[in-house]
Coordinates of C-alpha atoms in Angstrom, one line a residue:
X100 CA -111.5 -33.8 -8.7
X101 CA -109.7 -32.0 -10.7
X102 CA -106.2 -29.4 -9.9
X103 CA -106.5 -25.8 -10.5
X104 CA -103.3 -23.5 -10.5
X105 CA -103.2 -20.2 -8.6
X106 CA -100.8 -17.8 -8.0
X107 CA -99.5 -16.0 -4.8
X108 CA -99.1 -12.4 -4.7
X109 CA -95.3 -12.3 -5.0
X110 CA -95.6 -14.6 -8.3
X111 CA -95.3 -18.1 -7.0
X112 CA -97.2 -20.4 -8.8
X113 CA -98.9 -22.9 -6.5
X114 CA -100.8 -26.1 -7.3
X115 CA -104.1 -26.7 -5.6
X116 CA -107.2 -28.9 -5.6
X117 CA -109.6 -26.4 -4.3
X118 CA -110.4 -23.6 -6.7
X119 CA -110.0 -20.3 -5.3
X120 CA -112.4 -18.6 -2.4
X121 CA -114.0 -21.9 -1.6
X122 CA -112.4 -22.7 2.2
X123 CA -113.3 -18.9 2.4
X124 CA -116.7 -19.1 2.0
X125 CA -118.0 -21.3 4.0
X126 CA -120.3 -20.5 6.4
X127 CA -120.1 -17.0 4.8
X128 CA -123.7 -16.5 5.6
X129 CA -122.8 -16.4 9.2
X130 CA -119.7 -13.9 9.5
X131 CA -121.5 -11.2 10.4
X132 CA -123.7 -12.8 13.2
X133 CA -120.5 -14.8 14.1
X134 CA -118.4 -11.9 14.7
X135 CA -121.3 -10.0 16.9
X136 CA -121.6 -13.5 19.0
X137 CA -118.0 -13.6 19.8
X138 CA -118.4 -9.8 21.1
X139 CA -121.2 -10.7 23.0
X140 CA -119.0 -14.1 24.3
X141 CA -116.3 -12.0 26.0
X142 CA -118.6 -9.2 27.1
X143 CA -120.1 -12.2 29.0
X144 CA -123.6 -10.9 27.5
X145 CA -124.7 -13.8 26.1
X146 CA -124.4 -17.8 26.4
X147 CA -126.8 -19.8 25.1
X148 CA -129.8 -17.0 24.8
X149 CA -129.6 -16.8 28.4
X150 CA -127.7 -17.5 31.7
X151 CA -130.6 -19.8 32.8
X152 CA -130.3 -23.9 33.4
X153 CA -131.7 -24.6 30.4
X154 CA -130.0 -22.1 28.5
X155 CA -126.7 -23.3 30.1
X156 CA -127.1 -26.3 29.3
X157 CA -127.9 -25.9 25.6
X158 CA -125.0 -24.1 25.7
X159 CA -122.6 -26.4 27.0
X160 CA -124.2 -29.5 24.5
X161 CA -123.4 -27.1 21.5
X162 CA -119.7 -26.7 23.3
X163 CA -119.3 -30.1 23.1
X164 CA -120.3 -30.5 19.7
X165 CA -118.9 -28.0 18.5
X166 CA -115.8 -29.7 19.4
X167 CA -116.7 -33.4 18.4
X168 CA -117.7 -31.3 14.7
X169 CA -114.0 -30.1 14.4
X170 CA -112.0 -33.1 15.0
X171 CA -114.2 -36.0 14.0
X172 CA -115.6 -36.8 11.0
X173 CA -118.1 -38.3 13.1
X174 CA -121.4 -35.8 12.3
X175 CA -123.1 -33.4 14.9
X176 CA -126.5 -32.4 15.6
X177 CA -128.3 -30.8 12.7
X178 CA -127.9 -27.4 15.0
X179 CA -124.3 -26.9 15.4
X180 CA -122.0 -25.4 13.3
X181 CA -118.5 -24.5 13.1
X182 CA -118.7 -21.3 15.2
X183 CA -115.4 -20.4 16.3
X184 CA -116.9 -18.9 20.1
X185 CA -117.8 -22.1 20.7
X186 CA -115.3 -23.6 18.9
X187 CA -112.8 -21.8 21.7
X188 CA -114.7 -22.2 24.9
X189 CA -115.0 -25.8 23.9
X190 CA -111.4 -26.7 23.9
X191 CA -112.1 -27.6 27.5
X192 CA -114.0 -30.9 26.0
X193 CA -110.7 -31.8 23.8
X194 CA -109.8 -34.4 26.6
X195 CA -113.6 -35.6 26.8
X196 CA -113.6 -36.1 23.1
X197 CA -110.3 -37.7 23.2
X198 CA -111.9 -40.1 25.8
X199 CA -114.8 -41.4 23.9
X200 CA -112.4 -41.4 20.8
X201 CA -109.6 -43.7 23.1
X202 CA -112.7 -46.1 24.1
X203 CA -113.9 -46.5 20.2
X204 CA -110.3 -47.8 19.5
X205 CA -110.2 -49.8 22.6
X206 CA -112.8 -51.6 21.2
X207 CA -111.1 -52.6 17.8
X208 CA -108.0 -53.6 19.5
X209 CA -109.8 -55.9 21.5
X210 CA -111.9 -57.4 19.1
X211 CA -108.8 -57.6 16.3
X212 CA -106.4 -58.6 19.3
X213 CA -108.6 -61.1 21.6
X214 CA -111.5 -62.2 19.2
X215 CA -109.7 -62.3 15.7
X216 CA -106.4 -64.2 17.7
X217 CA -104.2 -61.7 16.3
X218 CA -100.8 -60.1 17.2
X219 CA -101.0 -57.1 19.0
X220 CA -99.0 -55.0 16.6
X221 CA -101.6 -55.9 14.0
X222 CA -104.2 -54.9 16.3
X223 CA -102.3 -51.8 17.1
X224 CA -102.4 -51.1 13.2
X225 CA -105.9 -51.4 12.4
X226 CA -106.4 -49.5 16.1
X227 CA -104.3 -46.2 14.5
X228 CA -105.8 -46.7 10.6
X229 CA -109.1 -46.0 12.4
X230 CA -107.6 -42.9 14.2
X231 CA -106.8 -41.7 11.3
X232 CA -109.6 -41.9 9.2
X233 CA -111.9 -40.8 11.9
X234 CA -110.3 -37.9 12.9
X235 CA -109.8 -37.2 9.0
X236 CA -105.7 -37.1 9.9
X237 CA -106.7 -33.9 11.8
X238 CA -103.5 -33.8 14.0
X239 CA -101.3 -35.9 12.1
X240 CA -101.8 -32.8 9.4
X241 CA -100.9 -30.2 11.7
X242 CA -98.0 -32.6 12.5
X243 CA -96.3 -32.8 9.2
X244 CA -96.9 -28.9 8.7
X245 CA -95.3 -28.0 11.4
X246 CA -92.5 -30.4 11.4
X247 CA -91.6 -29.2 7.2
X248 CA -92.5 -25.1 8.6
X249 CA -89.8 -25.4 11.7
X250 CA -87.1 -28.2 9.9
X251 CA -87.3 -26.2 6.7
X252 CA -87.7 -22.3 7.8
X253 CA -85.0 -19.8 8.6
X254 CA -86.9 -17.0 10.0
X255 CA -90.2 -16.7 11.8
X256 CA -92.5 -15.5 8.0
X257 CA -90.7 -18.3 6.6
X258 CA -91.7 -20.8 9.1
X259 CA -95.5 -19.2 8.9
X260 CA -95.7 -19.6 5.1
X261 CA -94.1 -23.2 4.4
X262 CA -96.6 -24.6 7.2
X263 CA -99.3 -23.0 5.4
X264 CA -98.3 -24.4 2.2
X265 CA -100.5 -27.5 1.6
X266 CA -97.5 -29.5 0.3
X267 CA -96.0 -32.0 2.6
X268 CA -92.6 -31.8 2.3
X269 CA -89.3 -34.1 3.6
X270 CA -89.5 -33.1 7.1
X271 CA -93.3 -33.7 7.7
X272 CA -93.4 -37.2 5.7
X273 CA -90.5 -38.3 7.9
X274 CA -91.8 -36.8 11.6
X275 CA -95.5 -38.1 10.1
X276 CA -94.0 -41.7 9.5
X277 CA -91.9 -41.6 12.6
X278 CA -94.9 -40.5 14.6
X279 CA -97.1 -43.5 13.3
X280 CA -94.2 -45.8 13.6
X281 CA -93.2 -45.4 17.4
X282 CA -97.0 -45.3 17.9
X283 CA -97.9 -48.3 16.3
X284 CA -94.7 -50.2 17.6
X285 CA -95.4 -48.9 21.6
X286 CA -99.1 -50.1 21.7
X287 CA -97.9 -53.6 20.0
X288 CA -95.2 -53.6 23.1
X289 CA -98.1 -52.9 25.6
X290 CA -100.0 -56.2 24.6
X291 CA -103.3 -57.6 25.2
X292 CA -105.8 -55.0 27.1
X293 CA -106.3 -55.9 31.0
X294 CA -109.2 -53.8 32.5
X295 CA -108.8 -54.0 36.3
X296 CA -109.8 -50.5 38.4
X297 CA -106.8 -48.2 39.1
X298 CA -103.9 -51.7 37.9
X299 CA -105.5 -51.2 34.0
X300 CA -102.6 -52.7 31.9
X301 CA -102.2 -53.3 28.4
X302 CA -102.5 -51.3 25.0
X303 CA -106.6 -50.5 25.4
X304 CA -106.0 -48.9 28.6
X305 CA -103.3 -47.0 27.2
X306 CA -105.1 -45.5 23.7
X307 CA -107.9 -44.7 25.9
X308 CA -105.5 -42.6 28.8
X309 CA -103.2 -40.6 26.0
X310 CA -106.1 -40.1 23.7
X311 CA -107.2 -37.7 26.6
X312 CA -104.3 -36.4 28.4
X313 CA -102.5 -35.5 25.1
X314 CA -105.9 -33.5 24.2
X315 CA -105.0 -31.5 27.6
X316 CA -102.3 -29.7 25.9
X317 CA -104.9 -27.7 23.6
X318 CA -106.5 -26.1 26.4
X319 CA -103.1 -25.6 28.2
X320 CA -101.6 -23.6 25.7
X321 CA -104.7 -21.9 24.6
X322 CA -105.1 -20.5 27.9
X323 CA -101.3 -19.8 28.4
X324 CA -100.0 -18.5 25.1
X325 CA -100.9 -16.0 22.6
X326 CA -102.6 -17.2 19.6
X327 CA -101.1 -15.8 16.5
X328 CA -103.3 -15.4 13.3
X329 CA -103.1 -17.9 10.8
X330 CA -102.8 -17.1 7.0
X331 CA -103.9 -18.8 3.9
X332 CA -106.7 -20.2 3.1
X333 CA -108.4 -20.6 6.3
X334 CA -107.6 -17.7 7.5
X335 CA -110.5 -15.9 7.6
X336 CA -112.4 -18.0 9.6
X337 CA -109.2 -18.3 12.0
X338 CA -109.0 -14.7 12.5
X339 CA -111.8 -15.2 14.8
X340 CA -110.1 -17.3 17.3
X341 CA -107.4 -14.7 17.8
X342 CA -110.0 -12.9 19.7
X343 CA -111.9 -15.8 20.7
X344 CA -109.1 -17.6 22.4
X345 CA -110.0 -15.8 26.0
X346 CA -113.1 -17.8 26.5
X347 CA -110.2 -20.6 27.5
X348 CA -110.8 -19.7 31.0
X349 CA -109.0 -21.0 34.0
X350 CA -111.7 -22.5 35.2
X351 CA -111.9 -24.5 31.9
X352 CA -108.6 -25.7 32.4
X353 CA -109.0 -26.5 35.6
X354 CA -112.2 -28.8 34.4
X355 CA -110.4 -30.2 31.6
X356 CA -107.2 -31.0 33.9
X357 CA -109.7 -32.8 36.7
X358 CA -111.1 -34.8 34.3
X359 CA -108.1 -36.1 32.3
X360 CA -106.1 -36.9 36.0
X361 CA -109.8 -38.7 36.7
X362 CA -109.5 -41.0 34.0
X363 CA -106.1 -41.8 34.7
X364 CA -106.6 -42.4 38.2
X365 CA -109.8 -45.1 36.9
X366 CA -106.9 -46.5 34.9
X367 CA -103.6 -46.6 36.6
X368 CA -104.1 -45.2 40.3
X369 CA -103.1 -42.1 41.5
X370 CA -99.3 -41.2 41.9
X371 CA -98.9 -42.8 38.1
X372 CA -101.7 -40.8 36.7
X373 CA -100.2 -37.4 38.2
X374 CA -97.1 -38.7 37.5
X375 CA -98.2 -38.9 33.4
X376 CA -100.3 -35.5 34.2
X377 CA -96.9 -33.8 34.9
X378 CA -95.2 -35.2 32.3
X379 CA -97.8 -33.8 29.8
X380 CA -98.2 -30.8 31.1
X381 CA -94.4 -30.5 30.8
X382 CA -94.1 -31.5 27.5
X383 CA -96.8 -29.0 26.3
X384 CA -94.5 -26.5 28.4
X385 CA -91.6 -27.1 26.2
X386 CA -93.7 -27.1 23.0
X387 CA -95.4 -23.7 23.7
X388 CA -92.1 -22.2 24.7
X389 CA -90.6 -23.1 21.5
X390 CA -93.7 -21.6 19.5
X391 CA -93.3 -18.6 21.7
X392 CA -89.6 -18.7 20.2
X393 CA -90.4 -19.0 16.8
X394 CA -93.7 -17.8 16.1
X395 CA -94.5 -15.7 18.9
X396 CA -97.0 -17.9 20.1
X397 CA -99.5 -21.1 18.4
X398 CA -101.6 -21.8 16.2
X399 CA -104.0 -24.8 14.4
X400 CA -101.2 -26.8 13.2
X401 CA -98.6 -26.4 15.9
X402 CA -101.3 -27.4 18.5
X403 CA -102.1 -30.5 16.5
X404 CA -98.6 -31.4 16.3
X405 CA -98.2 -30.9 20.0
X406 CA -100.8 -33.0 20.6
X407 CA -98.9 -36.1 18.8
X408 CA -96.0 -35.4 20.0
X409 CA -97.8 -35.3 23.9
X410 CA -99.4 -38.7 22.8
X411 CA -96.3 -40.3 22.1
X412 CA -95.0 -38.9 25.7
X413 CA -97.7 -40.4 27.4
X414 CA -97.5 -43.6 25.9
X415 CA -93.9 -43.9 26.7
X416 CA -94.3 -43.1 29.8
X417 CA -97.1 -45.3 30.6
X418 CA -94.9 -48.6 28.6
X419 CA -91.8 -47.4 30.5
X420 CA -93.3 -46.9 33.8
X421 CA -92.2 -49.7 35.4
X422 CA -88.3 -49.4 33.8
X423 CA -88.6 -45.6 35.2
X424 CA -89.7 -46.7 38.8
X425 CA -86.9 -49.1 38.5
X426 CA -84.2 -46.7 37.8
X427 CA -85.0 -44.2 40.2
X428 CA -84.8 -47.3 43.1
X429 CA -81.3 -48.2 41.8
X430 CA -80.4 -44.6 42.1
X431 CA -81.7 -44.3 45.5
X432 CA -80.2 -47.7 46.4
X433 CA -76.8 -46.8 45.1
X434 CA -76.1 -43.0 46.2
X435 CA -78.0 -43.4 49.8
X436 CA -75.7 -41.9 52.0
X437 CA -72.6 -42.5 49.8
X438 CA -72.7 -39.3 47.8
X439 CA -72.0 -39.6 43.9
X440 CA -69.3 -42.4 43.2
X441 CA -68.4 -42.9 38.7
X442 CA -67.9 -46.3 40.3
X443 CA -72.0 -46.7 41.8
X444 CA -72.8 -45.5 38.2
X445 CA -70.6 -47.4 36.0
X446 CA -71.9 -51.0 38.4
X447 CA -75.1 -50.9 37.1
X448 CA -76.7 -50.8 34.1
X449 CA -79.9 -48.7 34.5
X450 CA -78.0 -45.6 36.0
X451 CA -74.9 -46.0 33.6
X452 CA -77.7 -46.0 30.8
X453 CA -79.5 -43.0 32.3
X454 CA -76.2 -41.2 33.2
X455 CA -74.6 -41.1 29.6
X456 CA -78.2 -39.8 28.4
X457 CA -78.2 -36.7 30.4
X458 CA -74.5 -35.9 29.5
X459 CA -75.3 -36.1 25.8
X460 CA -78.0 -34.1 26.6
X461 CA -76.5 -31.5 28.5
X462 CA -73.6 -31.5 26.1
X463 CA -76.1 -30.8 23.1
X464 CA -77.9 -28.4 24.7
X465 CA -74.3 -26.6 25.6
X466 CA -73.5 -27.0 22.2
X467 CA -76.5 -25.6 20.4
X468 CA -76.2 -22.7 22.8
X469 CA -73.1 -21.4 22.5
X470 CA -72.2 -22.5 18.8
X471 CA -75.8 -22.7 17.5
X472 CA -77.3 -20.6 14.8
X473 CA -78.2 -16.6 15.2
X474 CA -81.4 -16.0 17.3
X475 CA -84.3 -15.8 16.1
X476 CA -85.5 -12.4 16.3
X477 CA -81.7 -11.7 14.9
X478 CA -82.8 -14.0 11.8
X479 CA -85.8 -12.0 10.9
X480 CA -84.5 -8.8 11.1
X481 CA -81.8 -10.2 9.0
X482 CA -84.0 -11.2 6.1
X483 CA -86.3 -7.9 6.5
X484 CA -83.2 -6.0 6.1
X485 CA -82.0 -8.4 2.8
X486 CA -85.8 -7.8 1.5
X487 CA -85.4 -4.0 2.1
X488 CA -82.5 -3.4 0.5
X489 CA -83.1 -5.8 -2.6
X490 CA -86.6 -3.8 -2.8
X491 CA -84.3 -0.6 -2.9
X492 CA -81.9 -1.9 -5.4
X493 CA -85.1 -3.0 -8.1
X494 CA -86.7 0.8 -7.4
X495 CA -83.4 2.2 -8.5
X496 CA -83.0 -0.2 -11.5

């Protein structure tokens, strides 16, 4: 394969292994009939060819496709294609996928951990090396874009265009590395798979559960956030799910959620899995409120990265359950009826541990508050100011 140079419009030479046009058009044949579907989607006119059984569930099978088509590498039916109505309605299957994903590496660990007699951190390893090549990195890319567009940008276009850039840069090969890291070194930790119904234990249990939960956030943001449009190269088949992005339904979500908190419940029992649920759900929260803070909503990439970063908090939470129920006893043991002592705290370990981790949180967040950097809206009026004027000065030279 060989690179081909381009240039942006302001001058910026960029280096490239695609030749220009060619993410473009694909699928070209099918813009127009693509962009009279999506109508017909959120008129509710159409669905399938029809609202009958059949028709529904034809539908719902391309859906699903659809879906296992954009984040596999694993190949679909001979009559799906990348159509981004589908595409969007289908983000209810993201935890389903994730599911039948989870199990497939289940299955390696096991054989690599039990059958092969291998550590579980080398079973771990060879678990996430065939994550990544059969999702194609799909997350893990959207992960190291938006990790160099939010450590490197100052202002919301800047943010937009470095994650766009197809360069990986210092920030996304250390929050990529990091990512794989923590995740290889937490499913070691878990150990040797032990399927028993609703007291699952072990690293298999675990790939299978965050594999679908994390998926959850997709939906979950979708359905809650605006969806900005994406530039650069795939852009014009992204434009599409701007207006696409209201066939995330509530009652979607509400599919998506029950099934994930199903799952979990098989796994782990009840008050864990809504436990994990809620963290999740929580996490995705914090994500989508900092895209609404510096993009004005989400897109491809920052929904991939919150995905990894969700998929760490699961598996942290599922490995630290036990040291979590633990501290929150020795808390209720030690303030029962005795009201807050700095003696109760400083007695034991577990709540002097979790005590100096909220105050350095709560002094960072005070910190970053009131001494932190401009806001962000003040940041971009800033620079379209600087670009005015320095426009204005090259007119008058």
């Amino acid at each position: 394969m060989t690179e081909s140079s381009t240039a942006t419009s302001d001058g910026e030479s960029r280096t490239t292994v695609l030749s220009p046009g060619i993410v473009e058009s694909r699928n070209q044949t099918n813009r127009t009939q693509i962009s009279a579907e999506i109508k017909d989607f959120l008129a509710g006119t159409t669905n399938g060819g029809g609202w009958g059984i059949v028709s529904l569930l034809k539908s719902e099978f391309r859906t699903f496709f659809t879906i296992w088509m954009f984040i596999t590498r694993v190949p679909s039916p001979s009559w799906v294609d990348l159509h981004p109505g589908y595409l969007m309605m289908g983000m209810s299957y993201f935890p389903i996928a994730g599911s039948v994903l989870g199990f497939m590496y289940a299955i390696v660990f096991d054989f690599v951990d039990v059958s092969l007699d291998l550590p579980s951190s080398i079973a771990a390893s060879f678990l996430v090396s065939m994550g990544l090549y059969m999702t194609g990195c799909f997350h893990e890319d959207g992960l190291a874009d938006s990790a160099d567009g939010l450590g490197g940008g100052w202002s919301k276009s800047q943010i937009l265009k470095i994650m766009t850039d197809s360069r990986v840069g210092t920030f996304g090969c250390a929050a990529l590395g990091m990512f794989l890291l923590i995740k290889v070194q937490l499913l070691g930790a878990l150990g040797a798979s032990h399927w028993q119904l609703y007291d699952c234990s072990g690293a298999g249990p675990a790939i299978i559960v965050s594999q679908t939960v994390a998926r959850l956030s997709a939906p979950y943001l979708i359905r809650t956030r605006d969806y900005i449009a994406e530039v650069g190269p795939k852009s014009p088949f992204y434009i599409f799910m701007v207006e696409a992005k209201y066939l995330v339904s509530w009652g979607r979500l509400v599919i998506a959620t029950s099934f994930s908190l199903a799952l979990a419940c098989v796994m782990y029992g009840p008050i864990v899995s809504i436990a994990l649920i809620s963290v999740v759900l929580f996490v995705a929260h914090l994500m989508g409120n900092k895209g609404d803070y510096l993009l004005g909503g989400v897109m491809g990439d920052f929904l991939g990265s919150t995905i990894c970063v969700c998929e760490i908090a699961a598996l942290t939470f599922i490995s630290a359950r036990n040291g979590i129920i633990g501290t929150y006893l020795s808390i209720c043991d030690e303030f029962d009826g005795q009201g807050f002592q700095l003696s109760n705290v400083y007695a034991n370990s577990s709540i002097r541990a979790t005590f100096h981790f909220v105050l350095l949180s709560l002094a960072l967040k005070g910190w970053l508050t009131f001494v932190g950097p401009p806001d962000m809206y003040d940041r971009e009026d800033n620079k379209e100011d600087k670009d005015t004027t320095s426009d204005s000065k090259d007119k008058d030279n």
